[in-house]
Short mmCIF file of N, CA and C in Angstrom, two decimals:
data_model
loop_
_atom_site.label_atom_id
_atom_site.label_comp_id
_atom_site.label_asym_id
_atom_site.label_seq_id
_atom_site.Cartn_x
_atom_site.Cartn_y
_atom_site.Cartn_z
N MET A 1430 -35.76 60.10 -70.15
CA MET A 1430 -35.81 60.46 -68.50
C MET A 1430 -37.03 59.01 -67.41
N GLY A 1431 -37.49 58.85 -66.23
CA GLY A 1431 -37.99 57.91 -66.06
C GLY A 1431 -38.54 58.06 -64.95
N VAL A 1432 -39.67 57.93 -65.03
CA VAL A 1432 -41.63 58.51 -64.29
C VAL A 1432 -41.39 56.81 -63.45
N ALA A 1433 -41.78 57.10 -62.36
CA ALA A 1433 -41.48 55.89 -61.49
C ALA A 1433 -43.72 55.27 -61.81
N LEU A 1434 -43.26 54.01 -61.63
CA LEU A 1434 -44.47 53.94 -62.14
C LEU A 1434 -45.44 53.52 -60.64
N GLY A 1435 -46.10 54.28 -60.86
CA GLY A 1435 -47.48 53.50 -59.34
C GLY A 1435 -47.28 54.55 -58.70
N GLY A 1436 -46.86 55.78 -59.36
CA GLY A 1436 -46.49 57.14 -58.44
C GLY A 1436 -44.85 57.34 -58.08
N PRO A 1437 -45.28 58.14 -56.55
CA PRO A 1437 -43.78 58.31 -56.00
C PRO A 1437 -43.87 57.64 -55.57
N LEU A 1438 -41.80 57.30 -55.09
CA LEU A 1438 -42.33 56.10 -54.29
C LEU A 1438 -42.26 56.59 -52.89
N LYS A 1439 -42.75 55.97 -52.13
CA LYS A 1439 -42.84 55.59 -50.66
C LYS A 1439 -41.87 55.92 -49.16
N ARG A 1440 -41.55 56.81 -49.10
CA ARG A 1440 -39.59 56.42 -47.42
C ARG A 1440 -40.48 56.04 -46.11
N THR A 1441 -39.60 54.87 -46.03
CA THR A 1441 -40.34 54.37 -44.63
C THR A 1441 -39.49 54.88 -43.31
N PRO A 1442 -40.35 54.97 -42.04
CA PRO A 1442 -39.50 56.23 -41.21
C PRO A 1442 -38.11 54.91 -41.28
N LEU A 1443 -36.60 55.30 -40.93
CA LEU A 1443 -34.90 54.40 -40.69
C LEU A 1443 -35.81 53.76 -38.89
N ARG A 1444 -35.33 52.41 -38.81
CA ARG A 1444 -35.52 51.84 -37.83
C ARG A 1444 -33.89 52.28 -36.76
N ARG A 1445 -33.95 52.87 -36.08
CA ARG A 1445 -32.53 52.92 -35.05
C ARG A 1445 -32.32 51.91 -34.05
N LYS A 1446 -31.12 51.55 -34.48
CA LYS A 1446 -30.03 50.51 -33.56
C LYS A 1446 -30.62 51.36 -32.39
N ALA A 1447 -30.63 50.13 -31.01
CA ALA A 1447 -30.35 50.97 -30.10
C ALA A 1447 -28.13 50.61 -29.60
N LEU A 1448 -27.96 51.70 -29.30
CA LEU A 1448 -26.44 51.80 -29.47
C LEU A 1448 -26.06 50.96 -27.75
N ARG A 1449 -25.81 49.76 -28.26
CA ARG A 1449 -24.53 49.12 -27.52
C ARG A 1449 -23.24 49.24 -26.66
N PRO A 1450 -23.30 49.78 -25.24
CA PRO A 1450 -21.92 49.61 -24.88
C PRO A 1450 -21.01 48.71 -25.13
N LYS A 1451 -19.36 48.81 -26.04
CA LYS A 1451 -18.89 48.55 -25.83
C LYS A 1451 -18.72 47.67 -25.01
N THR A 1452 -18.13 45.95 -25.10
CA THR A 1452 -17.48 45.42 -24.29
C THR A 1452 -16.20 45.51 -23.40
N THR A 1453 -16.07 45.09 -22.56
CA THR A 1453 -14.69 44.95 -22.41
C THR A 1453 -14.13 43.73 -23.11
N ARG A 1454 -14.20 43.01 -23.92
CA ARG A 1454 -13.77 41.86 -23.50
C ARG A 1454 -13.16 43.14 -25.73
N THR A 1455 -14.52 43.87 -26.51
CA THR A 1455 -13.92 44.14 -27.75
C THR A 1455 -12.74 45.03 -27.42
N THR A 1456 -12.90 45.61 -26.56
CA THR A 1456 -12.08 46.99 -26.18
C THR A 1456 -10.94 46.75 -26.05
N ARG A 1457 -10.28 45.62 -25.25
CA ARG A 1457 -9.20 44.03 -24.88
C ARG A 1457 -8.66 44.05 -26.65
N GLN A 1458 -9.50 43.16 -26.89
CA GLN A 1458 -8.98 43.86 -28.32
C GLN A 1458 -8.09 44.55 -29.14
N ARG A 1459 -8.66 45.26 -29.21
CA ARG A 1459 -8.89 46.18 -30.48
C ARG A 1459 -7.79 46.67 -29.48
N THR A 1460 -7.43 47.50 -27.73
CA THR A 1460 -5.81 46.53 -27.69
C THR A 1460 -5.12 46.42 -27.79
N LEU A 1461 -5.29 45.28 -28.00
CA LEU A 1461 -3.88 44.30 -28.03
C LEU A 1461 -3.48 43.83 -29.56
N THR A 1462 -4.32 44.24 -30.76
CA THR A 1462 -4.58 45.00 -32.28
C THR A 1462 -3.19 45.88 -32.05
N SER A 1463 -3.75 46.82 -31.43
CA SER A 1463 -3.25 48.22 -31.54
C SER A 1463 -1.68 47.52 -31.24
N LEU A 1464 -1.52 47.27 -29.58
CA LEU A 1464 -0.08 47.31 -29.39
C LEU A 1464 0.92 46.49 -30.29
N ARG A 1465 0.21 45.33 -31.19
CA ARG A 1465 1.28 44.99 -31.71
C ARG A 1465 1.12 45.13 -32.75
N LYS A 1466 0.26 45.75 -33.63
CA LYS A 1466 1.02 46.93 -34.41
C LYS A 1466 2.17 47.61 -34.46
N GLU A 1467 1.71 48.43 -33.55
CA GLU A 1467 2.96 49.42 -32.59
C GLU A 1467 3.90 48.61 -33.24
N ALA A 1468 3.85 47.42 -32.30
CA ALA A 1468 5.85 46.75 -32.22
C ALA A 1468 5.46 46.02 -33.30
N ASP A 1469 5.52 45.71 -33.80
CA ASP A 1469 5.42 45.85 -35.59
C ASP A 1469 5.88 46.24 -36.50
N ARG A 1470 5.20 47.87 -36.33
CA ARG A 1470 6.00 49.30 -37.06
C ARG A 1470 7.06 49.65 -36.84
N LEU A 1471 7.16 49.27 -35.49
CA LEU A 1471 8.57 49.72 -34.85
C LEU A 1471 10.12 48.68 -34.84
N PHE A 1472 9.43 47.42 -35.02
CA PHE A 1472 10.37 46.27 -35.74
C PHE A 1472 11.23 46.97 -36.70
N SER A 1473 10.18 46.90 -37.23
CA SER A 1473 10.24 46.65 -38.26
C SER A 1473 11.51 47.37 -39.29
N ARG A 1474 10.81 48.91 -38.58
CA ARG A 1474 11.90 50.82 -38.57
C ARG A 1474 13.52 50.13 -37.50
N TYR A 1475 13.19 49.35 -37.16
CA TYR A 1475 14.43 49.20 -36.31
C TYR A 1475 16.01 47.85 -36.66
N ILE A 1476 14.51 47.28 -37.62
CA ILE A 1476 16.15 46.11 -39.04
C ILE A 1476 16.17 47.29 -39.48
N ARG A 1477 15.72 47.96 -40.22
CA ARG A 1477 15.99 48.35 -41.79
C ARG A 1477 17.00 49.36 -41.24
N HIS A 1478 16.79 50.57 -41.04
CA HIS A 1478 18.04 50.54 -39.73
C HIS A 1478 19.31 50.41 -39.41
N ARG A 1479 19.24 49.29 -38.37
CA ARG A 1479 20.52 48.89 -38.11
C ARG A 1479 20.52 48.13 -38.99
N ASP A 1480 20.42 47.80 -39.98
CA ASP A 1480 21.03 47.45 -41.36
C ASP A 1480 21.68 47.63 -42.74
N GLY A 1481 20.21 48.29 -42.58
CA GLY A 1481 21.48 49.70 -43.24
C GLY A 1481 20.32 49.43 -45.11
N VAL A 1482 20.74 48.42 -45.88
CA VAL A 1482 20.74 47.69 -46.91
C VAL A 1482 20.61 46.45 -47.02
N CYS A 1483 20.01 46.19 -48.03
CA CYS A 1483 19.77 44.59 -48.39
C CYS A 1483 20.26 43.60 -48.40
N GLN A 1484 20.64 42.03 -47.42
CA GLN A 1484 21.59 41.89 -47.13
C GLN A 1484 21.08 40.73 -47.88
N ALA A 1485 20.80 40.94 -49.15
CA ALA A 1485 21.19 39.61 -50.33
C ALA A 1485 21.63 40.22 -50.84
N ARG A 1486 22.11 41.29 -51.24
CA ARG A 1486 22.61 41.72 -52.67
C ARG A 1486 23.64 41.62 -53.39
N ASP A 1487 24.26 40.52 -53.04
CA ASP A 1487 25.24 39.75 -52.89
C ASP A 1487 24.97 38.96 -54.00
N GLU A 1488 23.47 38.57 -54.14
CA GLU A 1488 23.14 37.26 -54.34
C GLU A 1488 22.60 37.43 -55.70
N ASP A 1489 22.90 36.42 -56.93
CA ASP A 1489 23.02 36.70 -57.92
C ASP A 1489 21.71 37.89 -59.32
N ARG A 1490 20.83 37.93 -57.81
CA ARG A 1490 19.33 39.10 -58.41
C ARG A 1490 19.65 39.99 -57.90
N PRO A 1491 19.59 41.17 -58.88
CA PRO A 1491 19.56 42.42 -58.67
C PRO A 1491 18.37 43.05 -57.54
N CYS A 1492 18.87 44.31 -57.16
CA CYS A 1492 18.33 45.10 -55.84
C CYS A 1492 16.74 45.28 -56.20
N GLY A 1493 16.17 46.12 -55.51
CA GLY A 1493 15.17 46.27 -56.11
C GLY A 1493 13.97 46.44 -55.47
N GLY A 1494 12.69 47.92 -55.26
CA GLY A 1494 12.16 47.57 -54.58
C GLY A 1494 12.77 48.85 -53.16
N VAL A 1495 11.69 49.20 -51.90
CA VAL A 1495 12.14 49.40 -50.71
C VAL A 1495 12.63 48.80 -49.32
N LEU A 1496 13.63 49.51 -49.19
CA LEU A 1496 13.71 48.33 -47.73
C LEU A 1496 13.13 47.27 -47.45
N GLN A 1497 12.59 46.46 -46.58
CA GLN A 1497 11.81 46.04 -46.20
C GLN A 1497 12.23 44.95 -45.21
N CYS A 1498 11.62 44.99 -43.82
CA CYS A 1498 12.17 43.47 -42.94
C CYS A 1498 11.72 42.57 -43.00
N ALA A 1499 11.87 41.23 -43.12
CA ALA A 1499 12.34 39.97 -43.63
C ALA A 1499 12.39 39.08 -42.27
N HIS A 1500 11.55 39.09 -42.36
CA HIS A 1500 11.55 37.15 -41.02
C HIS A 1500 12.13 36.13 -41.54
N LEU A 1501 13.61 35.60 -40.39
CA LEU A 1501 13.84 34.49 -41.42
C LEU A 1501 12.38 32.91 -41.06
N ILE A 1502 12.47 32.86 -39.38
CA ILE A 1502 11.08 32.26 -39.58
C ILE A 1502 10.71 32.72 -38.69
N SER A 1503 9.57 32.09 -40.07
CA SER A 1503 7.85 32.84 -39.83
C SER A 1503 7.50 34.27 -38.15
N ARG A 1504 6.24 34.96 -38.68
CA ARG A 1504 6.28 35.49 -37.24
C ARG A 1504 4.85 34.79 -37.08
N ARG A 1505 4.41 33.94 -38.08
CA ARG A 1505 2.63 33.55 -37.68
C ARG A 1505 1.84 32.93 -36.27
N PRO A 1506 1.55 33.44 -35.89
CA PRO A 1506 1.19 32.70 -34.00
C PRO A 1506 1.48 31.20 -33.83
N GLY A 1507 2.07 30.27 -34.54
CA GLY A 1507 2.60 29.17 -34.27
C GLY A 1507 3.98 29.18 -33.36
N TYR A 1508 4.96 30.77 -34.31
CA TYR A 1508 6.39 31.37 -34.09
C TYR A 1508 6.47 32.26 -32.64
N LEU A 1509 5.52 32.21 -32.33
CA LEU A 1509 5.09 34.05 -31.48
C LEU A 1509 6.65 34.17 -30.73
N ALA A 1510 7.39 33.60 -30.81
CA ALA A 1510 8.51 33.64 -29.36
C ALA A 1510 9.71 34.27 -30.14
N THR A 1511 9.77 34.12 -30.82
CA THR A 1511 11.06 34.88 -32.26
C THR A 1511 11.07 35.73 -33.24
N ARG A 1512 9.32 36.57 -32.34
CA ARG A 1512 8.87 37.30 -33.75
C ARG A 1512 9.16 38.69 -33.72
N TYR A 1513 9.71 38.89 -32.38
CA TYR A 1513 10.44 41.19 -32.21
C TYR A 1513 11.92 39.86 -31.32
N ASP A 1514 12.40 38.72 -32.04
CA ASP A 1514 14.19 38.60 -32.02
C ASP A 1514 14.44 39.03 -32.76
N HIS A 1515 15.91 39.57 -32.29
CA HIS A 1515 16.76 40.40 -33.34
C HIS A 1515 17.66 39.46 -33.97
N ASP A 1516 17.48 38.11 -33.95
CA ASP A 1516 18.23 36.66 -35.30
C ASP A 1516 17.40 36.88 -35.84
N ASN A 1517 15.91 37.28 -36.13
CA ASN A 1517 14.89 37.14 -37.35
C ASN A 1517 14.78 37.38 -38.16
N ALA A 1518 15.72 38.89 -37.83
CA ALA A 1518 14.80 39.08 -38.90
C ALA A 1518 15.89 39.65 -39.56
N VAL A 1519 16.08 40.22 -41.14
CA VAL A 1519 16.91 41.06 -41.79
C VAL A 1519 16.20 42.12 -42.38
N ALA A 1520 17.20 43.15 -43.02
CA ALA A 1520 16.48 43.68 -43.99
C ALA A 1520 16.90 43.06 -45.50
N LEU A 1521 16.24 43.56 -46.42
CA LEU A 1521 16.04 42.66 -47.62
C LEU A 1521 15.19 43.81 -48.25
N CYS A 1522 15.70 44.23 -50.07
CA CYS A 1522 14.89 44.84 -50.77
C CYS A 1522 13.70 43.49 -51.05
N ALA A 1523 12.35 44.78 -51.34
CA ALA A 1523 11.55 44.30 -52.33
C ALA A 1523 11.02 42.98 -52.57
N ALA A 1524 12.36 43.27 -54.27
CA ALA A 1524 12.54 42.52 -54.83
C ALA A 1524 13.48 40.81 -54.28
N HIS A 1525 14.11 41.24 -53.85
CA HIS A 1525 14.66 40.42 -53.03
C HIS A 1525 13.66 39.61 -51.81
N HIS A 1526 13.47 40.08 -50.82
CA HIS A 1526 12.31 40.12 -49.34
C HIS A 1526 10.52 38.95 -51.46
N LYS A 1527 10.59 39.11 -52.41
CA LYS A 1527 9.63 38.75 -53.02
C LYS A 1527 9.70 37.14 -53.46
N TRP A 1528 11.22 37.02 -53.92
CA TRP A 1528 11.97 35.61 -54.66
C TRP A 1528 12.34 34.87 -53.16
N PHE A 1529 12.51 35.59 -52.59
CA PHE A 1529 13.13 34.51 -52.03
C PHE A 1529 12.18 33.93 -50.52
N THR A 1530 10.84 34.51 -50.72
CA THR A 1530 9.54 33.86 -49.96
C THR A 1530 8.75 32.47 -50.89
N GLU A 1531 8.98 33.27 -52.20
CA GLU A 1531 8.53 32.65 -52.92
C GLU A 1531 9.09 31.43 -53.74
N ARG A 1532 10.57 31.31 -52.30
CA ARG A 1532 10.75 29.92 -53.14
C ARG A 1532 11.84 29.27 -51.53
N PRO A 1533 10.66 28.72 -50.91
CA PRO A 1533 11.20 28.22 -49.54
C PRO A 1533 12.75 27.85 -49.08
N LEU A 1534 13.28 26.81 -49.92
CA LEU A 1534 13.85 26.10 -49.97
C LEU A 1534 15.08 27.10 -49.68
N GLU A 1535 15.58 27.85 -51.52
CA GLU A 1535 16.87 28.40 -51.17
C GLU A 1535 16.60 29.29 -50.35
N TRP A 1536 15.69 29.94 -49.50
CA TRP A 1536 15.77 30.57 -48.41
C TRP A 1536 15.81 30.20 -47.16
N TRP A 1537 15.48 28.62 -46.66
CA TRP A 1537 15.77 27.45 -45.42
C TRP A 1537 17.54 27.64 -45.84
N ASP A 1538 18.10 27.65 -46.50
CA ASP A 1538 19.48 27.39 -47.20
C ASP A 1538 20.62 28.71 -46.67
N TRP A 1539 19.46 29.71 -47.04
CA TRP A 1539 20.31 30.72 -47.20
C TRP A 1539 20.23 31.76 -46.03
N CYS A 1540 19.13 31.06 -45.26
CA CYS A 1540 19.14 32.26 -43.74
C CYS A 1540 20.58 30.70 -42.84
N GLU A 1541 20.37 29.48 -42.55
CA GLU A 1541 22.00 28.26 -42.25
C GLU A 1541 22.97 29.47 -42.97
N ASN A 1542 23.36 29.52 -43.89
CA ASN A 1542 24.62 29.81 -44.44
C ASN A 1542 24.42 31.43 -43.55
N ARG A 1543 23.70 32.06 -43.35
CA ARG A 1543 23.77 33.60 -43.11
C ARG A 1543 23.92 33.49 -41.00
N LEU A 1544 23.32 32.37 -40.30
CA LEU A 1544 23.35 32.09 -39.52
C LEU A 1544 24.68 31.47 -38.78
N GLY A 1545 25.46 30.26 -39.61
CA GLY A 1545 25.60 29.32 -39.38
C GLY A 1545 24.71 28.04 -38.57
N PRO A 1546 25.25 27.24 -39.09
CA PRO A 1546 24.41 25.56 -38.47
C PRO A 1546 23.89 25.91 -37.42
N VAL A 1547 24.98 26.29 -36.79
CA VAL A 1547 24.38 26.09 -35.00
C VAL A 1547 23.24 27.43 -34.90
N ARG A 1548 23.37 28.14 -34.99
CA ARG A 1548 22.99 29.56 -33.70
C ARG A 1548 21.11 29.30 -34.51
N TRP A 1549 21.52 28.86 -36.11
CA TRP A 1549 20.49 28.15 -36.92
C TRP A 1549 19.10 27.70 -36.51
N GLU A 1550 19.48 26.73 -36.21
CA GLU A 1550 19.02 25.66 -35.34
C GLU A 1550 18.72 26.19 -33.73
N GLU A 1551 19.29 26.89 -32.83
CA GLU A 1551 18.93 27.22 -32.29
C GLU A 1551 18.19 29.16 -32.10
N LEU A 1552 18.12 29.23 -32.64
CA LEU A 1552 16.69 29.80 -33.50
C LEU A 1552 15.48 29.09 -33.86
N ARG A 1553 15.54 28.57 -34.31
CA ARG A 1553 14.39 27.41 -34.84
C ARG A 1553 14.28 26.45 -33.40
N ASP A 1554 15.28 26.46 -32.78
CA ASP A 1554 14.12 25.59 -31.10
C ASP A 1554 13.90 26.79 -30.90
N ARG A 1555 14.12 28.02 -30.65
CA ARG A 1555 13.17 29.24 -29.37
C ARG A 1555 12.61 29.14 -30.33
N ALA A 1556 11.98 29.32 -31.79
CA ALA A 1556 11.25 30.11 -31.90
C ALA A 1556 9.86 28.42 -31.60
N LYS A 1557 10.32 27.24 -31.63
CA LYS A 1557 9.39 26.49 -31.47
C LYS A 1557 8.15 26.12 -29.96
N ALA A 1558 9.75 27.20 -29.01
CA ALA A 1558 8.81 26.42 -28.21
C ALA A 1558 8.14 28.06 -27.99
N SER A 1559 7.16 29.01 -28.47
CA SER A 1559 6.27 29.67 -28.35
C SER A 1559 5.54 29.33 -26.74
N LYS A 1560 5.86 30.13 -25.94
CA LYS A 1560 4.40 30.53 -24.97
C LYS A 1560 3.11 30.87 -24.57
N GLY A 1561 3.31 30.50 -25.99
CA GLY A 1561 1.65 32.38 -26.75
C GLY A 1561 2.27 33.84 -26.88
N ARG A 1562 1.22 34.52 -26.83
CA ARG A 1562 1.06 35.97 -26.66
C ARG A 1562 2.51 36.48 -26.11
N PRO A 1563 3.01 37.40 -26.80
CA PRO A 1563 4.46 38.56 -26.02
C PRO A 1563 3.31 39.33 -25.30
N ASP A 1564 4.21 40.36 -24.07
CA ASP A 1564 3.15 41.32 -23.75
C ASP A 1564 4.09 42.32 -24.61
N TYR A 1565 3.63 42.61 -25.25
CA TYR A 1565 4.12 44.13 -26.09
C TYR A 1565 4.65 44.98 -25.42
N GLN A 1566 3.75 46.03 -24.81
CA GLN A 1566 4.18 46.75 -23.82
C GLN A 1566 6.40 47.04 -23.49
N PRO A 1567 6.54 46.02 -22.80
CA PRO A 1567 7.99 46.35 -22.73
C PRO A 1567 8.77 45.80 -24.34
N ILE A 1568 8.93 45.05 -25.58
CA ILE A 1568 8.97 45.44 -26.83
C ILE A 1568 8.94 46.55 -27.34
N ILE A 1569 7.61 46.67 -27.21
CA ILE A 1569 7.95 48.92 -27.17
C ILE A 1569 8.53 49.98 -27.27
N ASP A 1570 8.48 49.69 -25.81
CA ASP A 1570 9.74 50.42 -24.94
C ASP A 1570 11.02 50.18 -25.13
N ASP A 1571 11.24 48.48 -25.64
CA ASP A 1571 13.10 48.85 -25.20
C ASP A 1571 13.47 48.60 -27.07
N LEU A 1572 12.31 49.09 -28.34
CA LEU A 1572 12.37 49.04 -29.56
C LEU A 1572 12.54 50.90 -29.64
N THR A 1573 11.18 51.23 -29.08
CA THR A 1573 12.23 53.27 -29.27
C THR A 1573 13.04 53.25 -28.42
N GLU A 1574 13.32 52.87 -27.19
CA GLU A 1574 14.37 52.66 -26.39
C GLU A 1574 15.90 53.25 -27.72
N ARG A 1575 15.97 51.91 -28.74
CA ARG A 1575 17.14 51.63 -29.20
C ARG A 1575 17.27 52.58 -30.42
N LEU A 1576 15.17 52.84 -30.49
CA LEU A 1576 15.79 53.53 -32.21
C LEU A 1576 15.81 55.02 -31.56
N ASP A 1577 15.14 55.92 -30.72
CA ASP A 1577 16.24 57.14 -29.85
C ASP A 1577 17.21 56.54 -30.07
N ASP A 1578 18.38 55.65 -29.76
CA ASP A 1578 19.73 55.90 -29.73
C ASP A 1578 20.49 56.11 -30.02
N ARG A 1579 19.45 55.29 -31.62
CA ARG A 1579 20.15 55.10 -32.81
C ARG A 1579 20.48 56.72 -33.53
N TRP A 1580 19.37 57.33 -33.23
CA TRP A 1580 19.18 58.94 -33.58
C TRP A 1580 20.00 59.59 -32.99
N ASP A 1581 20.27 59.41 -32.02
CA ASP A 1581 20.68 60.46 -30.92
C ASP A 1581 22.36 60.62 -31.36
N ALA A 1582 22.70 59.17 -31.49
CA ALA A 1582 24.24 58.82 -32.03
C ALA A 1582 25.19 59.47 -33.65
#
């Protein structure tokens, strides 16, 4: 049992900070982030439903783990033009996704074999022609409609 030296501890009153109203910029950024996350979630779901099984299942490595959406060309900011491009994504199991992520040269060869040299080059050209952030709402609307059509079928 410990005893405080010098008597009981004094409590200082908490200073309250004045609440600042949210700025338009913060609100806009939060809205864009939530729209991007929603578009990403719907796109991943659409690709996994479209393909249904791991597209690399015939490769040398055995499948394992859940089905994931894999982008042929990175979805990073430099290549936003193809982030939601249906040709730029396939469903892979977690094992193949990890294996290919760690082996980019094998990944590029696999992608070119899957699409063919002409379509692969066209996809790469579209990715390089990125013009900035996409408008997320039409992407969300299109993916929602596509997923609804799949559920109805």
